[in-house]
Amino acid sequence: MTQTEEFEDLRPLLFSIAYRILGSVTEAEDAVQETWLRYESSTTRPESVKAFLAATVSRIAIDVLRSARVRREEYVGQWFPEPLLADPYEDPERSAELADSVSMAALVLLERLSPLERAVFVLREVFGFGFGDVAAAVGRSAAACRQLAVRARRHMDAGGARFAADRREREELAGRFFDAFREGDVDGLRKLLAADVQMVGDSGGKAPLWGNGIHGAVNVARVLVGLVAPFARIGGVVESRELNGQPGALFRDRDGKVVNTLALDVLDGQVQAIRVVLNPDKLAHLGPVADAWVVVRETNRARRSGRPAKTVGPP
């Protein structure tokens, strides 16, 4: 196997590590590319190519995350990771853990960790690297990495990291959710939402947003139903898609441009949270991005006009 073939074989793993550390598709792709450049220019062949490349991409991601921390502290409003349509790394034996660890809920909790804690957690808890390899990746002793792992797990547990919903259960509930949404069924939606459900958004100050979020099953159901008909009238489409390993949807305007994404957190047979990404900078990797301000103005005009609605989304 050539050097290029070895790298390409491990690219999905490297991207998945970098994305979980960074929460950014574009920054993760850049980290993987920088890893290739360093591997290509290396004059010695590592004993374990996998360990070497995982350590390299982790160190690059840690450095990027440290510089990104300042920007994220100054970020306008709620910060969410860039939506991920599909995780390229597959491991049937760890599929549930991989899906849970890439969810919006998990990545938001990972933001509370220091860059080193985050990298150690991702390498050890998500991908199962031994502490020797983790230590080599983050430049700390194995004993120090064990302590970092304990602290990271404690923070994740304290943050309420419960991602135990069965995949089939999530998909079945999401199907009912989007059916009720498209039909404008307030009562049907309300029954699927936890009493204390929150719908929160990330616009980065670059797209319309509803204050600090919508709280409570009745309020969230009414807001969603109030959106569906006028959005349909202006040709809007809602595509049910898996986002970050969880049920979700892409909202597109009449020209097929991405307006926003919506991801559901499902647990105990109910939707616990709805996270909406509207920041155009975080949607660009999904395709051409719509002007959300224009879409909102047209939606509001359609709401006032009250014309009969078209069907929202594919049949």
Tab-separated table of C-alpha atoms in Angstrom:
chain	number	residue	atom	x	y	z
A	1	MET	CA	0.000	0.000	0.000
A	2	THR	CA	1.357	3.390	-0.981
A	3	GLN	CA	1.649	6.320	1.408
A	4	THR	CA	-1.285	8.014	-0.318
A	5	GLU	CA	-3.427	4.885	-0.071
A	6	GLU	CA	-2.592	4.498	3.632
A	7	PHE	CA	-3.630	8.071	4.288
A	8	GLU	CA	-6.851	7.873	2.279
A	9	ASP	CA	-7.786	4.682	4.108
A	10	LEU	CA	-7.523	6.561	7.418
A	11	ARG	CA	-8.979	9.883	6.241
A	12	PRO	CA	-12.520	9.152	7.549
A	13	LEU	CA	-11.123	8.437	11.027
A	14	LEU	CA	-8.934	11.559	10.981
A	15	PHE	CA	-11.820	13.796	9.956
A	16	SER	CA	-14.070	12.294	12.619
A	17	ILE	CA	-11.472	12.916	15.332
A	18	ALA	CA	-10.866	16.488	14.189
A	19	TYR	CA	-14.570	17.304	13.876
A	20	ARG	CA	-15.334	16.137	17.401
A	21	ILE	CA	-12.468	18.185	18.800
A	22	LEU	CA	-13.315	21.306	16.759
A	23	GLY	CA	-17.055	21.179	16.092
A	24	SER	CA	-16.381	22.615	12.635
A	25	VAL	CA	-16.535	20.795	9.308
A	26	THR	CA	-14.329	23.308	7.503
A	27	GLU	CA	-11.697	23.455	10.255
A	28	ALA	CA	-11.677	19.657	10.524
A	29	GLU	CA	-11.102	19.333	6.770
A	30	ASP	CA	-8.249	21.848	7.006
A	31	ALA	CA	-6.720	19.879	9.917
A	32	VAL	CA	-6.852	16.672	7.894
A	33	GLN	CA	-5.192	18.370	4.922
A	34	GLU	CA	-2.420	19.735	7.155
A	35	THR	CA	-1.955	16.230	8.565
A	36	TRP	CA	-1.416	14.892	5.043
A	37	LEU	CA	1.170	17.574	4.293
A	38	ARG	CA	3.124	16.679	7.427
A	39	TYR	CA	2.882	12.955	6.722
A	40	GLU	CA	3.946	13.420	3.102
A	41	SER	CA	6.999	15.450	4.125
A	42	SER	CA	8.036	13.060	6.911
A	43	THR	CA	11.408	11.376	6.263
A	44	THR	CA	10.741	8.399	8.553
A	45	ARG	CA	8.021	5.779	8.456
A	46	PRO	CA	6.119	5.534	11.769
A	47	GLU	CA	5.742	2.178	13.498
A	48	SER	CA	1.965	2.662	13.481
A	49	VAL	CA	0.619	4.881	10.713
A	50	LYS	CA	-2.784	5.041	12.386
A	51	ALA	CA	-1.376	6.185	15.732
A	52	PHE	CA	0.951	8.686	14.047
A	53	LEU	CA	-1.772	10.274	11.933
A	54	ALA	CA	-4.307	10.318	14.786
A	55	ALA	CA	-1.732	12.039	17.012
A	56	THR	CA	-0.862	14.551	14.293
A	57	VAL	CA	-4.452	15.534	13.506
A	58	SER	CA	-5.229	15.767	17.238
A	59	ARG	CA	-2.314	18.123	17.902
A	60	ILE	CA	-3.310	20.301	14.949
A	61	ALA	CA	-6.930	20.367	16.126
A	62	ILE	CA	-5.887	21.286	19.684
A	63	ASP	CA	-3.888	24.242	18.379
A	64	VAL	CA	-6.800	25.391	16.207
A	65	LEU	CA	-9.237	25.012	19.100
A	66	ARG	CA	-7.059	27.099	21.404
A	67	SER	CA	-7.066	29.976	18.928
A	68	ALA	CA	-10.787	29.506	18.265
A	69	ARG	CA	-11.657	29.766	21.960
A	70	VAL	CA	-11.236	33.549	21.935
A	71	ARG	CA	-13.550	33.889	18.924
A	72	ARG	CA	-16.148	31.633	20.495
A	73	GLU	CA	-16.095	33.586	23.748
A	74	GLU	CA	-16.925	36.707	21.721
A	75	TYR	CA	-19.522	34.888	19.594
A	76	VAL	CA	-22.914	36.584	19.315
A	77	GLY	CA	-25.563	34.430	20.973
A	78	GLN	CA	-25.643	30.643	21.335
A	79	TRP	CA	-22.797	28.685	19.689
A	80	PHE	CA	-23.580	25.376	17.959
A	81	PRO	CA	-21.241	23.197	15.893
A	82	GLU	CA	-21.404	23.218	12.115
A	83	PRO	CA	-24.069	20.673	11.075
A	84	LEU	CA	-22.706	17.350	9.840
A	85	LEU	CA	-24.813	15.351	7.381
A	86	ALA	CA	-22.818	12.132	7.615
A	87	ASP	CA	-19.902	10.937	9.715
A	88	PRO	CA	-17.483	9.315	7.241
A	89	TYR	CA	-15.998	6.972	9.870
A	90	GLU	CA	-17.872	3.716	10.399
A	91	ASP	CA	-17.334	1.096	13.054
A	92	PRO	CA	-20.245	-1.354	13.476
A	93	GLU	CA	-19.095	-2.315	16.964
A	94	ARG	CA	-19.114	1.316	18.138
A	95	SER	CA	-21.851	2.762	15.926
A	96	ALA	CA	-24.077	3.851	18.826
A	97	GLU	CA	-21.234	5.583	20.696
A	98	LEU	CA	-20.047	7.277	17.513
A	99	ALA	CA	-23.512	8.616	16.708
A	100	ASP	CA	-24.052	9.883	20.251
A	101	SER	CA	-20.642	11.551	20.452
A	102	VAL	CA	-21.229	13.584	17.287
A	103	SER	CA	-24.702	14.815	18.305
A	104	MET	CA	-25.322	18.534	18.770
A	105	ALA	CA	-25.981	17.923	22.470
A	106	ALA	CA	-22.658	16.134	22.990
A	107	LEU	CA	-20.629	18.694	21.029
A	108	VAL	CA	-22.180	21.574	22.967
A	109	LEU	CA	-21.149	19.829	26.205
A	110	LEU	CA	-17.636	19.235	24.849
A	111	GLU	CA	-17.308	23.010	24.486
A	112	ARG	CA	-17.124	23.177	28.292
A	113	LEU	CA	-13.901	21.171	28.341
A	114	SER	CA	-10.384	22.504	27.929
A	115	PRO	CA	-8.763	21.684	24.561
A	116	LEU	CA	-6.636	18.949	26.197
A	117	GLU	CA	-9.607	17.433	28.037
A	118	ARG	CA	-11.614	17.476	24.850
A	119	ALA	CA	-8.909	15.756	22.811
A	120	VAL	CA	-8.309	13.112	25.491
A	121	PHE	CA	-12.046	12.438	25.797
A	122	VAL	CA	-12.468	12.088	22.031
A	123	LEU	CA	-9.445	9.820	21.535
A	124	ARG	CA	-10.033	7.643	24.606
A	125	GLU	CA	-13.786	7.574	25.207
A	126	VAL	CA	-15.044	7.823	21.628
A	127	PHE	CA	-12.390	6.087	19.538
A	128	GLY	CA	-10.903	3.775	22.166
A	129	PHE	CA	-7.224	4.673	21.787
A	130	GLY	CA	-4.937	3.357	24.513
A	131	PHE	CA	-3.557	5.840	27.006
A	132	GLY	CA	-0.082	5.447	25.518
A	133	ASP	CA	-1.289	6.671	22.129
A	134	VAL	CA	-3.409	9.384	23.750
A	135	ALA	CA	-0.393	10.586	25.724
A	136	ALA	CA	1.715	10.759	22.561
A	137	ALA	CA	-1.029	12.711	20.804
A	138	VAL	CA	-1.480	15.415	23.450
A	139	GLY	CA	2.081	15.592	24.754
A	140	ARG	CA	1.294	14.522	28.323
A	141	SER	CA	2.127	11.445	30.375
A	142	ALA	CA	-0.255	8.483	30.422
A	143	ALA	CA	-0.995	9.208	34.092
A	144	ALA	CA	-1.855	12.831	33.309
A	145	CYS	CA	-4.114	11.688	30.472
A	146	ARG	CA	-5.973	9.370	32.848
A	147	GLN	CA	-6.668	12.364	35.082
A	148	LEU	CA	-7.754	14.453	32.092
A	149	ALA	CA	-10.095	11.654	31.022
A	150	VAL	CA	-11.634	11.459	34.512
A	151	ARG	CA	-12.203	15.223	34.605
A	152	ALA	CA	-13.675	15.234	31.111
A	153	ARG	CA	-16.079	12.415	31.924
A	154	ARG	CA	-17.093	14.172	35.152
A	155	HIS	CA	-17.876	17.379	33.253
A	156	MET	CA	-19.855	15.477	30.613
A	157	ASP	CA	-21.866	13.608	33.252
A	158	ALA	CA	-22.510	16.823	35.193
A	159	GLY	CA	-23.792	18.413	31.999
A	160	GLY	CA	-26.460	15.769	31.713
A	161	ALA	CA	-24.943	13.809	28.842
A	162	ARG	CA	-27.696	11.236	28.358
A	163	PHE	CA	-27.819	9.912	24.834
A	164	ALA	CA	-29.575	6.596	25.271
A	165	ALA	CA	-32.502	6.744	22.849
A	166	ASP	CA	-32.780	3.705	20.603
A	167	ARG	CA	-32.096	4.560	16.943
A	168	ARG	CA	-35.351	3.015	15.765
A	169	GLU	CA	-37.248	4.906	18.475
A	170	ARG	CA	-35.629	8.189	17.391
A	171	GLU	CA	-36.476	7.644	13.738
A	172	GLU	CA	-40.071	6.638	14.471
A	173	LEU	CA	-40.656	9.665	16.695
A	174	ALA	CA	-38.959	11.986	14.206
A	175	GLY	CA	-41.228	10.670	11.448
A	176	ARG	CA	-44.302	11.534	13.517
A	177	PHE	CA	-42.793	14.907	14.418
A	178	PHE	CA	-42.231	15.981	10.814
A	179	ASP	CA	-45.599	14.598	9.703
A	180	ALA	CA	-47.324	16.720	12.344
A	181	PHE	CA	-45.139	19.697	11.432
A	182	ARG	CA	-45.957	19.518	7.719
A	183	GLU	CA	-49.660	19.072	8.472
A	184	GLY	CA	-49.697	22.043	10.848
A	185	ASP	CA	-50.971	19.838	13.687
A	186	VAL	CA	-50.322	21.801	16.890
A	187	ASP	CA	-51.823	19.158	19.160
A	188	GLY	CA	-49.915	16.355	17.457
A	189	LEU	CA	-46.634	18.230	17.828
A	190	ARG	CA	-47.296	19.161	21.440
A	191	LYS	CA	-47.740	15.500	22.399
A	192	LEU	CA	-44.290	14.673	21.014
A	193	LEU	CA	-42.509	17.465	22.892
A	194	ALA	CA	-41.227	17.288	26.456
A	195	ALA	CA	-43.040	19.756	28.734
A	196	ASP	CA	-39.834	21.772	29.211
A	197	VAL	CA	-38.603	21.493	25.610
A	198	GLN	CA	-36.459	24.348	24.307
A	199	MET	CA	-36.041	25.504	20.714
A	200	VAL	CA	-32.832	27.505	20.468
A	201	GLY	CA	-30.922	28.880	17.513
A	202	ASP	CA	-27.428	29.879	16.431
A	203	SER	CA	-27.377	32.843	14.062
A	204	GLY	CA	-24.038	34.361	15.053
A	205	GLY	CA	-25.744	37.731	14.650
A	206	LYS	CA	-25.895	37.133	10.878
A	207	ALA	CA	-29.466	35.836	10.496
A	208	PRO	CA	-32.881	36.451	12.067
A	209	LEU	CA	-33.417	34.852	15.471
A	210	TRP	CA	-36.167	34.688	18.089
A	211	GLY	CA	-34.451	36.175	21.150
A	212	ASN	CA	-33.095	33.630	23.641
A	213	GLY	CA	-35.235	30.803	22.342
A	214	ILE	CA	-38.741	29.373	22.653
A	215	HIS	CA	-39.578	27.409	25.802
A	216	GLY	CA	-42.329	24.939	26.637
A	217	ALA	CA	-44.219	22.399	24.531
A	218	VAL	CA	-47.216	24.611	23.765
A	219	ASN	CA	-45.123	27.613	22.707
A	220	VAL	CA	-42.728	25.569	20.573
A	221	ALA	CA	-45.588	23.710	18.845
A	222	ARG	CA	-47.376	26.974	18.042
A	223	VAL	CA	-44.241	28.638	16.669
A	224	LEU	CA	-43.465	25.660	14.444
A	225	VAL	CA	-46.993	25.457	13.092
A	226	GLY	CA	-47.083	29.227	12.588
A	227	LEU	CA	-44.002	28.837	10.386
A	228	VAL	CA	-44.994	25.877	8.227
A	229	ALA	CA	-47.841	27.275	6.116
A	230	PRO	CA	-46.315	30.629	5.092
A	231	PHE	CA	-42.938	28.963	4.444
A	232	ALA	CA	-44.727	26.560	2.106
A	233	ARG	CA	-46.476	29.431	0.352
A	234	ILE	CA	-43.158	30.976	-0.694
A	235	GLY	CA	-41.955	27.639	-2.087
A	236	GLY	CA	-39.975	26.564	0.970
A	237	VAL	CA	-39.066	22.896	1.336
A	238	VAL	CA	-38.285	20.915	4.482
A	239	GLU	CA	-36.037	17.896	3.842
A	240	SER	CA	-35.948	15.329	6.622
A	241	ARG	CA	-32.274	14.447	7.056
A	242	GLU	CA	-30.013	12.930	9.665
A	243	LEU	CA	-27.865	15.658	11.224
A	244	ASN	CA	-24.995	14.848	13.555
A	245	GLY	CA	-26.247	11.303	13.916
A	246	GLN	CA	-29.688	12.483	15.079
A	247	PRO	CA	-33.046	13.191	13.365
A	248	GLY	CA	-33.220	16.579	11.724
A	249	ALA	CA	-34.069	18.567	8.629
A	250	LEU	CA	-32.706	20.981	6.048
A	251	PHE	CA	-34.860	24.000	5.212
A	252	ARG	CA	-34.461	25.223	1.619
A	253	ASP	CA	-35.903	28.212	-0.214
A	254	ARG	CA	-37.678	27.999	-3.578
A	255	ASP	CA	-34.299	27.916	-5.354
A	256	GLY	CA	-32.998	25.029	-3.278
A	257	LYS	CA	-30.634	27.180	-1.210
A	258	VAL	CA	-30.118	26.257	2.430
A	259	VAL	CA	-31.952	28.521	4.890
A	260	ASN	CA	-31.198	26.642	8.114
A	261	THR	CA	-30.885	23.235	9.707
A	262	LEU	CA	-32.972	21.827	12.549
A	263	ALA	CA	-31.829	18.974	14.804
A	264	LEU	CA	-33.891	17.057	17.369
A	265	ASP	CA	-32.668	15.690	20.705
A	266	VAL	CA	-34.818	12.642	21.432
A	267	LEU	CA	-34.905	10.866	24.791
A	268	ASP	CA	-37.511	8.987	26.812
A	269	GLY	CA	-39.931	8.987	23.883
A	270	GLN	CA	-40.043	12.781	23.531
A	271	VAL	CA	-38.225	15.638	21.831
A	272	GLN	CA	-36.175	17.253	24.599
A	273	ALA	CA	-34.586	20.065	22.572
A	274	ILE	CA	-34.621	21.532	19.067
A	275	ARG	CA	-31.433	23.197	17.833
A	276	VAL	CA	-31.545	25.420	14.765
A	277	VAL	CA	-28.441	26.635	12.915
A	278	LEU	CA	-29.031	29.797	10.874
A	279	ASN	CA	-25.530	31.313	10.747
A	280	PRO	CA	-24.734	31.312	7.006
A	281	ASP	CA	-21.029	30.773	7.742
A	282	LYS	CA	-21.896	27.412	9.313
A	283	LEU	CA	-24.095	26.304	6.418
A	284	ALA	CA	-21.811	27.014	3.446
A	285	HIS	CA	-20.391	23.462	3.365
A	286	LEU	CA	-23.936	22.153	2.731
A	287	GLY	CA	-24.328	24.079	-0.530
A	288	PRO	CA	-25.484	27.528	-1.671
A	289	VAL	CA	-26.937	29.472	1.273
A	290	ALA	CA	-30.107	31.548	1.119
A	291	ASP	CA	-30.469	35.084	2.443
A	292	ALA	CA	-32.427	34.312	5.617
A	293	TRP	CA	-33.511	37.921	6.041
A	294	VAL	CA	-35.219	37.819	2.627
A	295	VAL	CA	-36.834	34.467	3.439
A	296	VAL	CA	-38.231	35.846	6.709
A	297	ARG	CA	-39.652	38.937	4.997
A	298	GLU	CA	-41.324	36.807	2.323
A	299	THR	CA	-42.623	34.376	4.949
A	300	ASN	CA	-44.120	37.223	6.971
A	301	ARG	CA	-45.822	38.622	3.872
A	302	ALA	CA	-47.197	35.167	3.087
A	303	ARG	CA	-48.466	34.849	6.659
A	304	ARG	CA	-50.341	38.131	6.355
A	305	SER	CA	-51.758	37.235	2.942
A	306	GLY	CA	-53.122	33.903	4.153
A	307	ARG	CA	-53.102	32.255	0.730
A	308	PRO	CA	-53.698	28.468	0.641
A	309	ALA	CA	-50.516	26.565	1.440
A	310	LYS	CA	-48.634	24.115	-0.727
A	311	THR	CA	-47.255	20.887	0.670
A	312	VAL	CA	-44.023	21.457	2.571
A	313	GLY	CA	-41.225	19.085	1.679
A	314	PRO	CA	-41.167	15.844	-0.284
A	315	PRO	CA	-44.169	13.479	-0.068
